[in-house]
PDB file of C-alpha atoms in Angstrom:
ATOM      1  CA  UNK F  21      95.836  84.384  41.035  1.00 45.00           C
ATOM      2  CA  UNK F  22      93.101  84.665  43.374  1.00 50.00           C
ATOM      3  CA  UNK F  23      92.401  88.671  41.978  1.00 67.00           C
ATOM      4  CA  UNK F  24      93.512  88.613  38.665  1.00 77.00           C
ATOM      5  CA  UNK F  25      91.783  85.128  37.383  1.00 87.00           C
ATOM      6  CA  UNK F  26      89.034  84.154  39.389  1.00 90.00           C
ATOM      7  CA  UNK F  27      86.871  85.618  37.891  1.00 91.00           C
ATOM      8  CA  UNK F  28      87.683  84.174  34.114  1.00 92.00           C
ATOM      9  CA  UNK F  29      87.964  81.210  35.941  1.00 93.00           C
ATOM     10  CA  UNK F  30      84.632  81.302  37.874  1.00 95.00           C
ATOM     11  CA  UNK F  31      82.806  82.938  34.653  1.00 94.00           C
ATOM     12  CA  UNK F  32      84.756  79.434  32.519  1.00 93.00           C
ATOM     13  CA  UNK F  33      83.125  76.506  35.160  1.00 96.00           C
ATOM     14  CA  UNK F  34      83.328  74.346  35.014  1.00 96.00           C
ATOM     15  CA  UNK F  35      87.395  74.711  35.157  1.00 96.00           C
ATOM     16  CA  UNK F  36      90.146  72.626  36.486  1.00 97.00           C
ATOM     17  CA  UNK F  37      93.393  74.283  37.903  1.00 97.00           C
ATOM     18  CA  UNK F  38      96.615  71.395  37.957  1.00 98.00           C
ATOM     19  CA  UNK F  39      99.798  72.403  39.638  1.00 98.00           C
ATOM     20  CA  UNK F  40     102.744  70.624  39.156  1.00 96.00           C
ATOM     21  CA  UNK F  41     104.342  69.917  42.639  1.00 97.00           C
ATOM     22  CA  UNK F  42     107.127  66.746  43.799  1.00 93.00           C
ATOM     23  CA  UNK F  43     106.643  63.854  46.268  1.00 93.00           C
ATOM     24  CA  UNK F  44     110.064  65.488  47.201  1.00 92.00           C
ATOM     25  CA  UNK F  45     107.633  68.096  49.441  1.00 96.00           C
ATOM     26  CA  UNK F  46     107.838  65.351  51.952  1.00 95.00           C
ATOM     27  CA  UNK F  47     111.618  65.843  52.787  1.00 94.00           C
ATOM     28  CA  UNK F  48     110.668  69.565  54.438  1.00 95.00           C
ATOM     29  CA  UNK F  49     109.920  68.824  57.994  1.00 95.00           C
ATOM     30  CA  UNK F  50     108.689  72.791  58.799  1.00 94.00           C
ATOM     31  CA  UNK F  51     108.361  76.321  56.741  1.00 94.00           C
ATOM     32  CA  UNK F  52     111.248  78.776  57.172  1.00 92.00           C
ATOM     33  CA  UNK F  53     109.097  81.618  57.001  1.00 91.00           C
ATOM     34  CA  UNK F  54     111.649  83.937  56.975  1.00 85.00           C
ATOM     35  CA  UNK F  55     113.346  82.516  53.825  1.00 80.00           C
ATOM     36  CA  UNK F  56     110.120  82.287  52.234  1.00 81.00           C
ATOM     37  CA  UNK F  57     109.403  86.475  52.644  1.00 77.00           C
ATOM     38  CA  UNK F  58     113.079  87.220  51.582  1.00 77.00           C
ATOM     39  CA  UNK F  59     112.447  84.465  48.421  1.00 74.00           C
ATOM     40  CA  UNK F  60     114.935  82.103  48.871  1.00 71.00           C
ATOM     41  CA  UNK F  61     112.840  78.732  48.839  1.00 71.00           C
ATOM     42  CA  UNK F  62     114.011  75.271  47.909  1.00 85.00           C
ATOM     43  CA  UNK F  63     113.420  72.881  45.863  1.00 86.00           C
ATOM     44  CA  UNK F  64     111.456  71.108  48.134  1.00 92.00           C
ATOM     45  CA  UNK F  65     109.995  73.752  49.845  1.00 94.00           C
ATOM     46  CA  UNK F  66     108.892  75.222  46.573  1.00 93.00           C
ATOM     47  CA  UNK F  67     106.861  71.758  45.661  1.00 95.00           C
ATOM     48  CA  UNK F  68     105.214  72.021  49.277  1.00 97.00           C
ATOM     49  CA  UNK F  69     104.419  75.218  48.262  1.00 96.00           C
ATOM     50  CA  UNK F  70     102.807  74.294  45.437  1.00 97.00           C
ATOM     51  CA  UNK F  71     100.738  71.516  46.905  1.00 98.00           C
ATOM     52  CA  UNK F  72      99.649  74.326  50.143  1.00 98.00           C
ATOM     53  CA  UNK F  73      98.666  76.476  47.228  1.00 97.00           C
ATOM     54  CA  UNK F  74      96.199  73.940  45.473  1.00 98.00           C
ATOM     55  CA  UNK F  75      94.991  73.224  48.771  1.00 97.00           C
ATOM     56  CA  UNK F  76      94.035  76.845  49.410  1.00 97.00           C
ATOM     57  CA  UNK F  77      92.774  77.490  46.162  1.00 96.00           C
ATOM     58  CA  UNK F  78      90.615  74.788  46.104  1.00 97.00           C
ATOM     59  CA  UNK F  79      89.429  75.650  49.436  1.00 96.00           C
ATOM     60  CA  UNK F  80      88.747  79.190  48.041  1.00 95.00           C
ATOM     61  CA  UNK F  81      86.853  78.103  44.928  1.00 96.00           C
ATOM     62  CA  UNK F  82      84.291  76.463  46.968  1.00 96.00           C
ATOM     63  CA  UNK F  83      81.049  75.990  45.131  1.00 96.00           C
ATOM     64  CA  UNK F  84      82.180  78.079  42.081  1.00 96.00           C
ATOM     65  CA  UNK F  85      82.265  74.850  39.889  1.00 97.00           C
ATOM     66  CA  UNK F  86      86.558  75.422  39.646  1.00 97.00           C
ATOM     67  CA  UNK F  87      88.382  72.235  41.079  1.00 98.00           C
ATOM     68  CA  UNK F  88      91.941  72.657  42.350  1.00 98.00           C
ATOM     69  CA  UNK F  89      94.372  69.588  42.210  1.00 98.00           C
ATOM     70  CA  UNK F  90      98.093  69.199  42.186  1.00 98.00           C
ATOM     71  CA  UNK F  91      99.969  66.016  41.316  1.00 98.00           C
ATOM     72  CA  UNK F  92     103.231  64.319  41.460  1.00 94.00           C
ATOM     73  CA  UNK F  93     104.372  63.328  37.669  1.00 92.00           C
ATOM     74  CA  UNK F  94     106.943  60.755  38.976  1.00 78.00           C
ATOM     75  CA  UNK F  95     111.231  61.241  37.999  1.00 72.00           C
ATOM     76  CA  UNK F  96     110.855  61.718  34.329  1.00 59.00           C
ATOM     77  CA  UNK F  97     113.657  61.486  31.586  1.00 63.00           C
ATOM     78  CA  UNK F  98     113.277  65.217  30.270  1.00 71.00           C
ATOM     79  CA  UNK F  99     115.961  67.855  29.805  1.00 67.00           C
ATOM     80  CA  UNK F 100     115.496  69.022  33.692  1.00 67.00           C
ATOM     81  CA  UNK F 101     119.517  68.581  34.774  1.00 65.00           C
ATOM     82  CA  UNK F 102     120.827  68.805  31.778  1.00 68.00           C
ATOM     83  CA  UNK F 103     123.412  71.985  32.804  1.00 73.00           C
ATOM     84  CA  UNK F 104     123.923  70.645  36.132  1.00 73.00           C
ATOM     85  CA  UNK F 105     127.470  69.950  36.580  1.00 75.00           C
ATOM     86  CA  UNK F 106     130.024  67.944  38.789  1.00 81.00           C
ATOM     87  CA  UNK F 107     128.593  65.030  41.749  1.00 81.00           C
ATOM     88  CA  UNK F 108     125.142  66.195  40.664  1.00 73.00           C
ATOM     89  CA  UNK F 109     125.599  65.702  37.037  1.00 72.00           C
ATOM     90  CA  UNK F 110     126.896  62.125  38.220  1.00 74.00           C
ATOM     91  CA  UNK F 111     123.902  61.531  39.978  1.00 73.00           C
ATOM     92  CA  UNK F 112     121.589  62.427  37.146  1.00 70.00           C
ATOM     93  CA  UNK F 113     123.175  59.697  35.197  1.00 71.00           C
ATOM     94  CA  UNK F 114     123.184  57.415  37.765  1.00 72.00           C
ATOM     95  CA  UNK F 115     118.975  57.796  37.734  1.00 70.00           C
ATOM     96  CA  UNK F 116     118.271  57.883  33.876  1.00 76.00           C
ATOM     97  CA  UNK F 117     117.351  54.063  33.687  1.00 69.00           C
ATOM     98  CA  UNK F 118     114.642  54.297  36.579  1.00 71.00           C
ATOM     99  CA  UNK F 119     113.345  57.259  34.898  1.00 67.00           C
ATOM    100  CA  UNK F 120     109.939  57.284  33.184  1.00 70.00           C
ATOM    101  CA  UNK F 121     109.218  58.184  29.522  1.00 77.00           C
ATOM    102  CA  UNK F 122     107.505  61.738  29.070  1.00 71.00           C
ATOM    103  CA  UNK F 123     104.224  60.194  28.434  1.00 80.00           C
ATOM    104  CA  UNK F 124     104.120  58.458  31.813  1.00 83.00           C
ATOM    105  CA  UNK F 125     105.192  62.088  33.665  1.00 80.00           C
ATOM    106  CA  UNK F 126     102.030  63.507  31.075  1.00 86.00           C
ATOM    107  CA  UNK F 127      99.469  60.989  32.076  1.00 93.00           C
ATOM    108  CA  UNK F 128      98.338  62.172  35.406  1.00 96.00           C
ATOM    109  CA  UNK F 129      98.107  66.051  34.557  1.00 96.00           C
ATOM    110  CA  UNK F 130      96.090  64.628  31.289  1.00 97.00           C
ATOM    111  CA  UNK F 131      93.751  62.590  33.504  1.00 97.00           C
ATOM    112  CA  UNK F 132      93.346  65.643  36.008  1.00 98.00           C
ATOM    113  CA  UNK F 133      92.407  67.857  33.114  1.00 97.00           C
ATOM    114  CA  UNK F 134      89.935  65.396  31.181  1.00 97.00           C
ATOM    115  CA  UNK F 135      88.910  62.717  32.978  1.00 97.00           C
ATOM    116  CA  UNK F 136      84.812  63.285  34.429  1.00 97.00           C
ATOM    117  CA  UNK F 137      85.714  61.854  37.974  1.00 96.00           C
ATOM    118  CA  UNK F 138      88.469  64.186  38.335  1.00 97.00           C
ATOM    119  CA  UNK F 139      86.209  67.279  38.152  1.00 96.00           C
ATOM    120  CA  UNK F 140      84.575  65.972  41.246  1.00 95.00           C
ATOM    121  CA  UNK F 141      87.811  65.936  43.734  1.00 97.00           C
ATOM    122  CA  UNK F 142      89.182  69.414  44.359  1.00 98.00           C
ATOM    123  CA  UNK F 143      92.153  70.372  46.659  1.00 97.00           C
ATOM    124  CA  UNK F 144      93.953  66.388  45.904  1.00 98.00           C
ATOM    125  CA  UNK F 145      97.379  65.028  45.304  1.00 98.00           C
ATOM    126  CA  UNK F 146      97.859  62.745  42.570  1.00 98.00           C
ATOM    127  CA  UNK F 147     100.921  60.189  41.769  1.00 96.00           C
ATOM    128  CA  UNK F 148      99.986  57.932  38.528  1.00 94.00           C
ATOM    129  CA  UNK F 149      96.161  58.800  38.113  1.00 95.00           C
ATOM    130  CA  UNK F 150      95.352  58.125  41.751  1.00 97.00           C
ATOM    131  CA  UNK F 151      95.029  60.346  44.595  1.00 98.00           C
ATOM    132  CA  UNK F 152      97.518  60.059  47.305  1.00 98.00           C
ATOM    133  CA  UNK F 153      98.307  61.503  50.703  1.00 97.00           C
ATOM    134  CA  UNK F 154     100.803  64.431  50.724  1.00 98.00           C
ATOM    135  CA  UNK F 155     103.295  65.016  53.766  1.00 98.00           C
ATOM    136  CA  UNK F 156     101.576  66.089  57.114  1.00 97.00           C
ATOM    137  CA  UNK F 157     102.828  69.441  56.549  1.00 98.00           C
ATOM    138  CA  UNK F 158     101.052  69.534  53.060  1.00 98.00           C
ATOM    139  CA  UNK F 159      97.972  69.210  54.814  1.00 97.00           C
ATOM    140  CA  UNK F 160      98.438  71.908  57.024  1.00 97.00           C
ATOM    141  CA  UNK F 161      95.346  74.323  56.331  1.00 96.00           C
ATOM    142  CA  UNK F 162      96.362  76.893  58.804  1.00 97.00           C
ATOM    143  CA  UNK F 163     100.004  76.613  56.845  1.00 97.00           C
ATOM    144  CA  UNK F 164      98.258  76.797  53.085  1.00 98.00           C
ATOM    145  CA  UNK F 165      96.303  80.010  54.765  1.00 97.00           C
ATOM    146  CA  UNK F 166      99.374  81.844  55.962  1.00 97.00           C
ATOM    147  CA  UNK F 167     101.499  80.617  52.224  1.00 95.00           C
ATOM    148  CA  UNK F 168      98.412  82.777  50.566  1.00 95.00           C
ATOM    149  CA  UNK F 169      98.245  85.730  52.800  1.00 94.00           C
ATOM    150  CA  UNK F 170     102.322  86.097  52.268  1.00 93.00           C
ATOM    151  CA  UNK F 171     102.438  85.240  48.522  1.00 90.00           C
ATOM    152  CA  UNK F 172      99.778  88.466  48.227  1.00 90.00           C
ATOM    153  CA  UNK F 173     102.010  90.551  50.509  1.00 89.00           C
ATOM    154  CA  UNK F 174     105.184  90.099  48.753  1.00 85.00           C
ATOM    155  CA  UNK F 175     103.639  90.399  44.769  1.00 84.00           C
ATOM    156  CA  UNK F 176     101.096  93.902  46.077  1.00 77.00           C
TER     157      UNK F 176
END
C-alpha cells in the first residue's frame, strides 16, 4: 500500500482510506508474532490488524491531505456464515434476530467516506457514526510500527 498507492492517493487529496476491522480485536490480549510471519492469523487478530494498520497509515499520511480511519460495522445479517457448519452453524442462528439490517452495517463506512467532519479525524475507530476507543493493544504505536515493517517483509 504504502509504495504502490501513495502516491495516487497523495496526488487524489483530499482522499479517505476506510478499513473494515471488528470490535472482536478486543478479545486478543498480545500479537503472536510468530504466527503472524508464518500467516496463520485469526479472526481476531486479523481485525486488530486491521485497526494497527489504519493507525499506521494514518500516521504515515501526515499532512498529505489522505485521512486513515477504520470502523466497526456492528453483527450484520449478510451471507458471512452461511457454509459454516455444525455448533457454529447453531450459533449463527441463534444471533440472526440481534443482527442489524445491511444498511445499518453500511452507515458508518458511508459517513467515513462522505461526511465533511470525517475528513478532519485520521487514524480513528468508528462503531455507528461515532468514534470510539479500540482495545489497548489497538493503540499500540510501537505494535502498528512493527505490523508495517513485517507486512512489507513478507509481500517484497
Amino acid at each position: 500500500m504504502h509504495s504502490l498507492l501513495r502516491e495516487r492517493l497523495v496526488g487524489s487529496a483530499p482522499a479517505r482510506v476506510i478499513t473494515v476491522s471488528s470490535n472482536v480485536h478486543g478479545s486478543v490480549k498480545q500479537i503472536p508474532w510468530d504466527e503472524l510471519a508464518r500467516g496463520e492469523p485469526s479472526y481476531p487478530l486479523s481485525k486488530l490488524a486491521n485497526i494497527l494498520f489504519t493507525v499506521e497509515l494514518a500516521q504515515r499520511l501526515t499532512g498529505t491531505g489522505v485521512v486513515a480511519n477504520c470502523l466497526h460495522p456492528g453483527l450484520i445479517r449478510t451471507q458471512l456464515g452461511r457454509e459454516v457448519r455444525g455448533v457454529a452453524k447453531l450459533l449463527v442462528a441463534a444471533a440472526k434476530p440481534f443482527m442489524g439490517a445491511v444498511q445499518t452495517g453500511a452507515a458508518t463506512p458511508v459517513y467515513l467516506a462522505s461526511a465533511p467532519e470525517a475528513a478532519e479525524v485520521t487514524g480513528g475507530y468508528f462503531f455507528r457514526g461515532k468514534q470510539i476507543e479500540p482495545s489497548a493493544l489497538a493503540r499500540d504505536p510501537e505494535a502498528a510500527a512493527r505490523l508495517w515493517t513485517l507486512s512489507e517483509e513478507l509481500v517484497a
